[in-house]
Amino acid sequence: MSLHRFRHRLPIVALGALALAACSDDDSPTGGNGGNTAPSSEYRRLVVSDTAPFARVFHAATGQRVDSLGGLPSRITYLYSPKGRVAFAHFQTRNRVGFIDGGVYAQGDRGVLSTPRLIGYFTDSVPIHGNYIGDQVSVHFDGSGNVRFFSEQAVAGGSLAPNMTINTGSAHHGAGMAMADGNFFSASLRDPAVGTSPLGVVVYNRAGQEVARNRDCTGLHGLAGNSTGSLYGCADGGLLVSATSTGPTFTKLTHATDPRFGVSTVWAHHSQTQFLVLMSIRGQTVSTQTRSLGVTNAGARTMQPIVLPNSDLDWTAGFDYSGKYAVVLGRSGNLYIVDIATRQVTGTLNAATPVMPTSGTVLTPFFAVAEGTVYLTSPTQGRVLELAISATGVPTLARTMTVGGTPERIVLLGVPENRTLQK
């Protein structure tokens, strides 16, 4: 393996919010109607991708379309934003990552609105997964084995060059990310003598030196990070990589009662010390006996399952804005709010979307979040649902936006927290 040194020294990574946003459909440098102040909900925009090669930008508060981004290289295969300033869009089949400026953000206490734009592209082979913590974004390019690190702030300013690149040694389906302290960077480890899949994790420091490695993560898939470290999914559990004063440490987490369960997807939130994970017994027929969501307990080195009502199975999931709750869309089309601390369902919205198809093409819904609000795409209906989440974790349908097409991935750009801004 080799590591290309920094083009410039990275700032210490500070934990930030999930991919969120804020805005209005007024394309002038400042927005709002009347008066000198406006609620932050006026400074939120939704970037919604489609199964076709375009994306559209909507005013989150009204559902009014602000702009369309057509002529994209292909459909967007991955869409996210660390702090709501820039959306990172992967075009897997075209070997590009695009950067979308939603034209909405806050400068101190002042809200700013301008025209959305595509800032530009970065090219490398087969970008699959992206991860972020604070301002630092990592993109794993499966075709080259490179993990490239970008600063969202730098990209917003027009600098599209990565500030660091880790070359993992060979092409493979993997992942990597910066750690919360900003001093360590991890990436999946593949040993060509063993097989094509990664089997562990390598950690590097700022000087470009390998400082630790662990090979106890066969079938590695899935990664997210929070203040406690970076959790990699493994065929037999999860591998937590943490930064300490003496260097990186590795902790293996396993299912609380059945060690056959592995992890394939991981979700994290900057204010939550536990992770939300998708656990399954790989190679087995999908059922409630072989698949469930779970919550980690790093202290006990275990992962505890979440039981959904009526033996429902997860379809898509994520954290709400606060990090206190998991938002889960079941295959029944019912939406559940789950308290991360207790793993109990606090509220249900029945028939939020149509039932997940059991055959043919399955278009997956996705979430975006703001304070007290969840936005959910419904691809087969051409809609985005706005859901209000109460402080006690009860969801209600606030509004339905008809956006047309087949909306899939979604990200909120702008100001996610509820506050008053100067125009």
Coordinates of N, CA and C in Angstrom, one line a residue, residues 158-296:
G158 N -14.4 26.3 -4.4 CA -14.0 26.0 -5.8 C -12.7 25.2 -5.9
S159 N -12.2 24.7 -4.8 CA -11.0 23.8 -4.8 C -11.5 22.3 -4.8
L160 N -11.4 21.7 -6.0 CA -11.9 20.3 -6.1 C -10.9 19.2 -5.9
A161 N -9.7 19.6 -5.7 CA -8.6 18.6 -5.6 C -8.7 18.0 -4.2
P162 N -8.5 16.7 -4.1 CA -8.5 16.0 -2.8 C -7.3 16.5 -1.9
N163 N -7.5 16.6 -0.6 CA -6.4 17.0 0.2 C -5.5 15.8 0.7
M164 N -5.9 14.6 0.4 CA -5.2 13.4 0.7 C -5.7 12.3 -0.1
T165 N -4.8 11.4 -0.5 CA -5.2 10.1 -1.2 C -4.5 8.9 -0.5
I166 N -5.2 7.9 -0.2 CA -4.7 6.7 0.2 C -4.9 5.7 -0.9
N167 N -3.8 5.1 -1.3 CA -3.8 4.0 -2.3 C -3.8 2.7 -1.6
T168 N -4.9 1.9 -1.6 CA -4.9 0.7 -0.8 C -4.2 -0.5 -1.5
G169 N -3.6 -0.3 -2.6 CA -2.8 -1.3 -3.3 C -3.4 -2.0 -4.4
S170 N -4.8 -2.1 -4.5 CA -5.4 -2.8 -5.6 C -6.9 -2.4 -5.6
A171 N -7.5 -2.6 -6.8 CA -8.9 -2.3 -6.9 C -9.7 -3.3 -6.1
H172 N -10.7 -2.8 -5.4 CA -11.6 -3.7 -4.7 C -12.8 -2.8 -4.2
H173 N -13.9 -3.5 -3.7 CA -15.0 -2.8 -3.2 C -14.8 -2.6 -1.7
G174 N -14.4 -1.3 -1.3 CA -14.1 -1.1 0.0 C -14.5 0.3 0.5
A175 N -13.9 0.8 1.5 CA -14.2 2.1 2.1 C -13.1 2.6 3.0
G176 N -13.2 3.9 3.3 CA -12.2 4.5 4.2 C -12.7 5.9 4.7
M177 N -12.2 6.4 5.7 CA -12.6 7.7 6.2 C -11.6 8.3 7.2
A178 N -11.8 9.6 7.4 CA -11.0 10.3 8.5 C -11.6 9.9 9.8
M179 N -10.8 10.0 10.9 CA -11.4 9.8 12.2 C -11.7 11.1 12.9
A180 N -12.4 11.1 14.0 CA -13.0 12.3 14.5 C -11.9 13.3 15.0
D181 N -10.7 12.7 15.5 CA -9.7 13.6 16.0 C -8.9 14.3 14.9
G182 N -9.1 13.9 13.6 CA -8.4 14.5 12.5 C -7.0 14.1 12.4
N183 N -6.5 13.2 13.2 CA -5.1 12.8 13.1 C -4.9 11.4 12.5
F184 N -5.9 10.6 12.4 CA -5.8 9.3 11.8 C -6.8 9.1 10.7
F185 N -6.5 8.2 9.8 CA -7.3 8.0 8.6 C -7.2 6.5 8.4
S186 N -8.4 5.8 8.1 CA -8.4 4.4 8.0 C -8.9 4.0 6.6
A187 N -8.6 2.8 6.2 CA -9.1 2.3 4.9 C -9.1 0.8 4.9
S188 N -10.0 0.3 4.1 CA -10.1 -1.2 4.0 C -8.8 -1.8 3.5
L189 N -8.5 -3.0 4.0 CA -7.3 -3.8 3.7 C -7.7 -5.0 2.9
R190 N -7.1 -5.1 1.7 CA -7.3 -6.3 0.9 C -6.0 -7.0 0.7
D191 N -6.0 -8.3 0.8 CA -4.8 -9.1 0.6 C -5.0 -9.9 -0.6
P192 N -4.4 -9.6 -1.8 CA -4.6 -10.3 -3.0 C -4.4 -11.8 -2.9
A193 N -3.5 -12.2 -2.0 CA -3.2 -13.6 -1.8 C -4.4 -14.4 -1.2
V194 N -5.3 -13.7 -0.5 CA -6.4 -14.3 0.2 C -7.7 -14.3 -0.7
G195 N -7.9 -13.2 -1.4 CA -9.2 -13.1 -2.2 C -9.4 -11.7 -2.7
T196 N -10.6 -11.5 -3.2 CA -10.9 -10.2 -3.8 C -11.6 -9.3 -2.8
S197 N -12.1 -9.8 -1.7 CA -12.8 -9.0 -0.7 C -11.9 -8.5 0.4
P198 N -12.1 -7.3 0.9 CA -11.3 -6.8 2.0 C -11.5 -7.6 3.2
L199 N -10.4 -7.7 4.1 CA -10.5 -8.6 5.3 C -10.0 -7.9 6.5
G200 N -9.8 -6.6 6.4 CA -9.4 -5.8 7.6 C -9.2 -4.4 7.3
V201 N -8.5 -3.7 8.2 CA -8.4 -2.2 8.2 C -7.0 -1.8 8.5
V202 N -6.6 -0.8 7.7 CA -5.2 -0.2 7.9 C -5.5 1.3 8.4
V203 N -4.7 1.7 9.4 CA -4.8 3.1 9.9 C -3.4 3.8 9.6
Y204 N -3.6 5.1 9.1 CA -2.4 5.9 8.8 C -2.5 7.2 9.7
N205 N -1.3 7.8 9.9 CA -1.3 9.1 10.6 C -1.1 10.2 9.6
R206 N -1.0 11.5 10.0 CA -0.9 12.6 9.2 C 0.4 12.6 8.4
A207 N 1.4 12.0 8.9 CA 2.7 11.9 8.2 C 2.7 10.9 7.1
G208 N 1.6 10.2 6.9 CA 1.6 9.2 5.8 C 2.1 7.9 6.2
Q209 N 2.3 7.6 7.5 CA 2.9 6.4 7.9 C 1.8 5.4 8.4
E210 N 1.9 4.2 8.1 CA 1.0 3.2 8.6 C 1.3 3.0 10.1
V211 N 0.3 3.1 10.9 CA 0.5 3.0 12.4 C -0.2 1.8 13.0
A212 N -1.1 1.2 12.3 CA -1.8 0.0 12.8 C -2.5 -0.7 11.7
R213 N -2.8 -2.0 11.9 CA -3.6 -2.7 11.0 C -4.3 -3.9 11.8
N214 N -5.4 -4.3 11.3 CA -6.2 -5.4 11.9 C -6.8 -6.2 10.8
R215 N -6.6 -7.5 10.8 CA -7.1 -8.4 9.8 C -8.4 -9.2 10.2
D216 N -9.0 -8.7 11.3 CA -10.2 -9.5 11.8 C -11.5 -8.9 11.3
C217 N -11.6 -8.7 10.0 CA -12.9 -8.2 9.5 C -13.1 -8.7 8.1
T218 N -13.3 -10.1 8.0 CA -13.5 -10.7 6.7 C -14.9 -10.2 6.1
G219 N -15.0 -10.1 4.8 CA -16.2 -9.7 4.2 C -16.6 -8.3 4.5
L220 N -15.6 -7.4 4.7 CA -15.8 -6.0 5.1 C -16.8 -5.3 4.2
H221 N -17.8 -4.7 4.8 CA -18.8 -3.9 4.0 C -19.6 -3.1 5.0
G222 N -19.6 -1.8 4.7 CA -20.3 -0.8 5.5 C -19.4 -0.1 6.4
L223 N -19.5 1.2 6.6 CA -18.7 2.1 7.4 C -19.4 3.4 7.7
A224 N -19.2 3.8 9.0 CA -19.6 5.2 9.4 C -18.8 5.5 10.6
G225 N -18.8 6.8 10.9 CA -17.9 7.3 12.1 C -18.6 8.3 12.9
N226 N -18.3 8.3 14.2 CA -18.8 9.3 15.2 C -17.6 9.6 16.1
S227 N -17.9 10.2 17.3 CA -16.8 10.6 18.2 C -16.1 9.4 18.8
T228 N -16.7 8.3 18.8 CA -16.0 7.1 19.4 C -15.1 6.4 18.4
G229 N -15.3 6.6 17.2 CA -14.4 6.0 16.2 C -15.1 5.7 14.9
S230 N -14.5 4.8 14.1 CA -15.1 4.4 12.8 C -15.5 2.9 12.9
L231 N -16.7 2.6 12.6 CA -17.2 1.2 12.7 C -17.3 0.6 11.3
Y232 N -16.5 -0.5 11.0 CA -16.6 -1.2 9.8 C -17.5 -2.5 10.0
G233 N -18.3 -2.7 9.0 CA -19.1 -4.0 9.0 C -18.3 -5.2 8.6
C234 N -18.4 -6.3 9.2 CA -17.7 -7.5 8.9 C -18.7 -8.7 8.8
A235 N -18.3 -9.8 8.2 CA -19.1 -10.9 8.1 C -19.5 -11.5 9.4
D236 N -18.8 -11.3 10.5 CA -19.1 -11.9 11.8 C -19.3 -10.8 12.9
G237 N -19.6 -9.6 12.5 CA -19.9 -8.5 13.4 C -19.4 -7.2 12.9
G238 N -18.9 -6.4 13.8 CA -18.4 -5.1 13.4 C -17.0 -4.8 14.1
L239 N -16.2 -4.0 13.4 CA -14.8 -3.7 13.9 C -14.8 -2.2 14.1
L240 N -14.7 -1.8 15.4 CA -14.6 -0.4 15.8 C -13.2 0.0 15.9
V241 N -12.8 1.1 15.1 CA -11.4 1.6 15.1 C -11.5 3.0 15.8
S242 N -10.8 3.1 16.9 CA -10.9 4.3 17.8 C -9.5 4.9 17.9
A243 N -9.5 6.2 18.1 CA -8.2 7.0 18.3 C -8.1 7.3 19.7
T244 N -6.9 6.9 20.3 CA -6.6 7.2 21.7 C -5.3 8.0 21.8
S245 N -4.9 8.4 23.0 CA -3.7 9.2 23.2 C -2.5 8.3 22.8
T246 N -2.6 7.0 22.9 CA -1.5 6.1 22.6 C -1.5 5.6 21.1
G247 N -2.6 6.0 20.4 CA -2.7 5.4 19.0 C -4.0 4.8 18.8
P248 N -4.2 4.2 17.6 CA -5.5 3.5 17.3 C -5.7 2.2 18.0
T249 N -6.9 1.9 18.3 CA -7.3 0.7 19.0 C -8.4 0.0 18.1
F250 N -8.5 -1.3 18.2 CA -9.5 -2.1 17.5 C -10.4 -2.9 18.5
T251 N -11.7 -2.8 18.3 CA -12.6 -3.5 19.2 C -13.6 -4.2 18.3
K252 N -13.7 -5.5 18.5 CA -14.7 -6.3 17.8 C -16.0 -6.4 18.5
L253 N -17.1 -6.1 17.8 CA -18.5 -6.1 18.3 C -19.2 -7.3 17.7
T254 N -19.9 -8.1 18.4 CA -20.7 -9.2 17.9 C -22.2 -9.1 18.4
H255 N -23.0 -9.8 17.7 CA -24.4 -9.9 18.0 C -24.6 -10.4 19.4
A256 N -25.5 -9.8 20.2 CA -25.6 -10.1 21.6 C -25.9 -11.6 21.9
T257 N -26.6 -12.3 21.0 CA -26.9 -13.7 21.3 C -26.5 -14.7 20.2
D258 N -26.2 -14.2 19.0 CA -26.0 -15.1 17.9 C -24.8 -14.6 17.1
P259 N -23.6 -15.2 17.3 CA -22.4 -14.7 16.6 C -22.3 -14.9 15.1
R260 N -23.4 -15.6 14.5 CA -23.4 -15.8 13.1 C -23.8 -14.5 12.4
F261 N -24.3 -13.5 13.1 CA -24.7 -12.3 12.4 C -23.5 -11.4 12.1
G262 N -23.6 -10.9 10.9 CA -22.6 -9.9 10.4 C -23.2 -8.6 10.2
V263 N -22.4 -7.6 9.9 CA -22.9 -6.2 9.6 C -22.6 -5.8 8.2
S264 N -23.6 -5.3 7.5 CA -23.4 -4.9 6.1 C -23.6 -3.4 5.8
T265 N -24.3 -2.7 6.7 CA -24.6 -1.3 6.6 C -24.4 -0.6 8.0
V266 N -23.8 0.6 8.1 CA -23.6 1.3 9.3 C -24.1 2.7 9.2
W267 N -24.8 3.2 10.2 CA -25.2 4.6 10.2 C -24.6 5.3 11.5
A268 N -24.2 6.5 11.4 CA -23.7 7.2 12.6 C -24.3 8.6 12.6
H269 N -24.2 9.2 13.8 CA -24.6 10.6 14.0 C -23.6 11.3 14.9
H270 N -23.3 12.5 14.6 CA -22.2 13.2 15.3 C -22.5 13.4 16.8
S271 N -23.8 13.4 17.3 CA -24.1 13.6 18.7 C -24.4 12.3 19.4
Q272 N -24.3 11.2 18.7 CA -24.7 9.8 19.2 C -23.5 9.0 19.3
T273 N -23.2 8.4 20.5 CA -22.1 7.5 20.6 C -22.3 6.1 20.2
Q274 N -23.5 5.7 20.0 CA -23.8 4.4 19.4 C -24.1 4.4 17.9
F275 N -23.9 3.3 17.3 CA -24.2 3.2 15.9 C -25.5 2.4 15.6
L276 N -26.1 2.8 14.5 CA -27.2 2.0 14.0 C -26.7 1.0 12.9
V277 N -27.0 -0.3 13.0 CA -26.4 -1.2 12.1 C -27.4 -2.1 11.5
L278 N -27.2 -2.6 10.3 CA -28.0 -3.6 9.6 C -27.2 -4.9 9.8
M279 N -27.9 -5.9 10.5 CA -27.2 -7.2 10.8 C -28.0 -8.3 10.0
S280 N -27.2 -9.2 9.6 CA -27.8 -10.4 8.9 C -26.8 -11.6 8.9
I281 N -27.4 -12.8 8.8 CA -26.6 -14.0 8.6 C -26.4 -14.1 7.1
R282 N -25.3 -13.9 6.6 CA -25.0 -13.8 5.2 C -25.2 -15.2 4.5
G283 N -25.8 -15.2 3.4 CA -26.1 -16.4 2.6 C -27.3 -17.1 3.0
Q284 N -28.1 -16.6 4.0 CA -29.3 -17.2 4.4 C -30.5 -16.4 3.8
T285 N -31.6 -17.1 3.6 CA -32.9 -16.5 3.2 C -33.3 -15.4 4.1
V286 N -33.7 -14.3 3.6 CA -34.0 -13.1 4.4 C -35.3 -13.4 5.2
S287 N -35.2 -13.2 6.5 CA -36.4 -13.4 7.4 C -36.1 -12.6 8.7
T288 N -37.0 -12.6 9.6 CA -36.8 -11.9 10.9 C -35.8 -12.7 11.7
Q289 N -35.5 -14.0 11.3 CA -34.6 -14.8 12.0 C -33.1 -14.6 11.5
T290 N -33.0 -14.0 10.4 CA -31.7 -13.8 9.8 C -31.3 -12.4 9.5
R291 N -32.2 -11.5 9.8 CA -31.9 -10.0 9.4 C -32.7 -9.1 10.4
S292 N -32.0 -8.1 10.9 CA -32.6 -7.1 11.7 C -31.7 -5.9 11.8
L293 N -32.3 -4.7 12.1 CA -31.5 -3.6 12.5 C -31.0 -3.8 14.0
G294 N -30.0 -3.1 14.3 CA -29.5 -3.2 15.7 C -28.8 -1.9 16.1
V295 N -28.5 -1.9 17.4 CA -27.8 -0.7 18.0 C -26.5 -1.3 18.8
T296 N -25.4 -0.6 18.5 CA -24.2 -1.1 19.2 C -24.1 -0.7 20.6

